[in-house]
């Protein structure tokens, strides 16, 4: 089963590389403002996870620069996810705002949050 997952993961990454979405073009001032907001966010993810790929593709579409943390291969990121979010489940978006930290699980919830916060109106 591990081999099948590995093969499927590589197929997902290949297709993602071939069909990478285009990002939103913003003015430098608007992009700087978005970047300052996303500097307080991080995405805990596994590289070949299809749900993580879904979130990363939406980040690319919206041109948001959120740090991606590998919770599969980096023991520190995995421990941080478990300690802060309460479970090792990906994708998980860590949002630091107003002195509080929120842990947002579920790819659809993360995509909805990104659309609400960063989609052009």
mmCIF file of C-alpha atoms in Angstrom:
data_model
loop_
_atom_site.group_PDB
_atom_site.id
_atom_site.type_symbol
_atom_site.label_atom_id
_atom_site.label_comp_id
_atom_site.label_asym_id
_atom_site.label_seq_id
_atom_site.Cartn_x
_atom_site.Cartn_y
_atom_site.Cartn_z
ATOM 1 C CA UNK A 1 0.000 0.000 0.000
ATOM 2 C CA UNK A 2 2.902 2.317 0.746
ATOM 3 C CA UNK A 3 4.198 1.908 -2.819
ATOM 4 C CA UNK A 4 0.779 2.692 -4.305
ATOM 5 C CA UNK A 5 0.556 5.869 -2.177
ATOM 6 C CA UNK A 6 4.045 6.887 -3.234
ATOM 7 C CA UNK A 7 3.228 6.398 -6.930
ATOM 8 C CA UNK A 8 -0.089 8.244 -6.659
ATOM 9 C CA UNK A 9 1.631 11.055 -4.781
ATOM 10 C CA UNK A 10 4.173 11.477 -7.573
ATOM 11 C CA UNK A 11 1.385 11.512 -10.176
ATOM 12 C CA UNK A 12 -0.444 14.213 -8.202
ATOM 13 C CA UNK A 13 2.729 16.317 -7.969
ATOM 14 C CA UNK A 14 3.458 15.867 -11.678
ATOM 15 C CA UNK A 15 -0.057 16.911 -12.708
ATOM 16 C CA UNK A 16 0.115 19.863 -10.326
ATOM 17 C CA UNK A 17 3.402 20.971 -11.905
ATOM 18 C CA UNK A 18 2.011 20.648 -15.439
ATOM 19 C CA UNK A 19 -1.268 22.425 -14.717
ATOM 20 C CA UNK A 20 -0.109 25.122 -12.281
ATOM 21 C CA UNK A 21 -2.703 27.895 -11.993
ATOM 22 C CA UNK A 22 -1.957 31.551 -12.703
ATOM 23 C CA UNK A 23 -1.944 34.007 -9.848
ATOM 24 C CA UNK A 24 -3.770 37.293 -9.420
ATOM 25 C CA UNK A 25 -1.832 40.367 -10.542
ATOM 26 C CA UNK A 26 -1.936 43.127 -7.932
ATOM 27 C CA UNK A 27 -0.225 46.466 -7.614
ATOM 28 C CA UNK A 28 3.024 46.313 -5.633
ATOM 29 C CA UNK A 29 1.395 48.215 -2.762
ATOM 30 C CA UNK A 30 -1.591 45.830 -2.619
ATOM 31 C CA UNK A 31 0.667 42.760 -2.817
ATOM 32 C CA UNK A 32 2.856 44.117 -0.012
ATOM 33 C CA UNK A 33 -0.236 44.569 2.164
ATOM 34 C CA UNK A 34 -1.343 40.982 1.420
ATOM 35 C CA UNK A 35 2.174 39.699 2.145
ATOM 36 C CA UNK A 36 2.223 41.452 5.522
ATOM 37 C CA UNK A 37 -1.056 39.745 6.455
ATOM 38 C CA UNK A 38 0.078 36.308 5.289
ATOM 39 C CA UNK A 39 3.403 36.615 7.139
ATOM 40 C CA UNK A 40 1.413 35.670 10.248
ATOM 41 C CA UNK A 41 0.158 32.430 8.681
ATOM 42 C CA UNK A 42 1.659 29.027 8.008
ATOM 43 C CA UNK A 43 0.314 25.942 6.277
ATOM 44 C CA UNK A 44 1.167 22.594 7.837
ATOM 45 C CA UNK A 45 1.059 20.068 5.030
ATOM 46 C CA UNK A 46 2.362 16.907 3.417
ATOM 47 C CA UNK A 47 3.924 17.457 0.006
ATOM 48 C CA UNK A 48 1.953 14.856 -1.988
ATOM 49 C CA UNK A 49 -1.337 15.016 -0.065
ATOM 50 C CA UNK A 50 -4.131 15.798 -2.576
ATOM 51 C CA UNK A 51 -5.956 18.008 -0.069
ATOM 52 C CA UNK A 52 -2.768 19.954 0.613
ATOM 53 C CA UNK A 53 -2.230 20.345 -3.139
ATOM 54 C CA UNK A 54 -5.777 21.752 -3.373
ATOM 55 C CA UNK A 55 -4.945 24.414 -0.768
ATOM 56 C CA UNK A 56 -1.558 25.251 -2.310
ATOM 57 C CA UNK A 57 -3.195 25.649 -5.733
ATOM 58 C CA UNK A 58 -5.698 28.106 -4.276
ATOM 59 C CA UNK A 59 -2.853 29.990 -2.594
ATOM 60 C CA UNK A 60 -1.199 30.230 -6.035
ATOM 61 C CA UNK A 61 -4.453 31.406 -7.695
ATOM 62 C CA UNK A 62 -4.843 34.136 -5.066
ATOM 63 C CA UNK A 63 -1.128 35.056 -5.097
ATOM 64 C CA UNK A 64 -0.795 34.663 -1.347
ATOM 65 C CA UNK A 65 2.599 33.822 0.088
ATOM 66 C CA UNK A 66 2.013 31.584 3.088
ATOM 67 C CA UNK A 67 4.886 29.591 4.556
ATOM 68 C CA UNK A 68 4.427 25.859 3.937
ATOM 69 C CA UNK A 69 5.672 23.624 6.729
ATOM 70 C CA UNK A 70 6.329 19.952 6.051
ATOM 71 C CA UNK A 71 4.628 18.106 8.918
ATOM 72 C CA UNK A 72 5.461 14.742 7.378
ATOM 73 C CA UNK A 73 9.252 14.903 7.203
ATOM 74 C CA UNK A 74 10.123 17.618 9.730
ATOM 75 C CA UNK A 75 9.719 16.362 13.316
ATOM 76 C CA UNK A 76 9.646 19.904 14.730
ATOM 77 C CA UNK A 77 6.765 20.983 12.478
ATOM 78 C CA UNK A 78 4.930 17.754 13.269
ATOM 79 C CA UNK A 79 5.376 18.382 17.012
ATOM 80 C CA UNK A 80 4.243 22.020 16.644
ATOM 81 C CA UNK A 81 1.118 20.893 14.793
ATOM 82 C CA UNK A 82 0.294 18.332 17.458
ATOM 83 C CA UNK A 83 0.952 20.740 20.340
ATOM 84 C CA UNK A 84 -0.883 23.707 18.839
ATOM 85 C CA UNK A 85 -3.642 22.168 16.755
ATOM 86 C CA UNK A 86 -4.171 19.113 18.899
ATOM 87 C CA UNK A 87 -3.715 16.522 16.155
ATOM 88 C CA UNK A 88 -1.451 15.687 13.240
ATOM 89 C CA UNK A 89 -3.912 16.184 10.413
ATOM 90 C CA UNK A 90 -3.194 18.101 7.250
ATOM 91 C CA UNK A 91 -3.754 20.509 5.727
ATOM 92 C CA UNK A 92 -3.884 22.857 8.688
ATOM 93 C CA UNK A 93 -3.606 26.626 8.431
ATOM 94 C CA UNK A 94 -2.161 28.379 11.473
ATOM 95 C CA UNK A 95 -3.445 31.942 11.696
ATOM 96 C CA UNK A 96 -1.874 34.367 14.172
ATOM 97 C CA UNK A 97 -4.001 37.494 14.512
ATOM 98 C CA UNK A 98 -4.920 39.904 17.280
ATOM 99 C CA UNK A 99 -2.647 38.106 19.730
ATOM 100 C CA UNK A 100 -4.414 34.768 19.275
ATOM 101 C CA UNK A 101 -3.604 31.653 17.280
ATOM 102 C CA UNK A 102 -6.263 29.741 15.346
ATOM 103 C CA UNK A 103 -5.745 26.340 13.769
ATOM 104 C CA UNK A 104 -7.965 25.814 10.730
ATOM 105 C CA UNK A 105 -8.274 22.225 9.489
ATOM 106 C CA UNK A 106 -10.080 20.864 6.394
ATOM 107 C CA UNK A 107 -9.018 21.891 2.906
ATOM 108 C CA UNK A 108 -12.457 23.259 1.942
ATOM 109 C CA UNK A 109 -12.577 25.442 5.068
ATOM 110 C CA UNK A 110 -9.080 26.743 4.374
ATOM 111 C CA UNK A 111 -9.932 27.508 0.730
ATOM 112 C CA UNK A 112 -13.122 29.310 1.830
ATOM 113 C CA UNK A 113 -11.121 31.346 4.353
ATOM 114 C CA UNK A 114 -8.501 32.296 1.736
ATOM 115 C CA UNK A 115 -11.204 33.304 -0.747
ATOM 116 C CA UNK A 116 -12.973 35.415 1.866
ATOM 117 C CA UNK A 117 -9.794 37.157 2.953
ATOM 118 C CA UNK A 118 -7.800 37.542 -0.259
ATOM 119 C CA UNK A 119 -9.991 37.233 -3.376
ATOM 120 C CA UNK A 120 -10.293 40.419 -5.367
ATOM 121 C CA UNK A 121 -13.673 41.986 -5.094
#
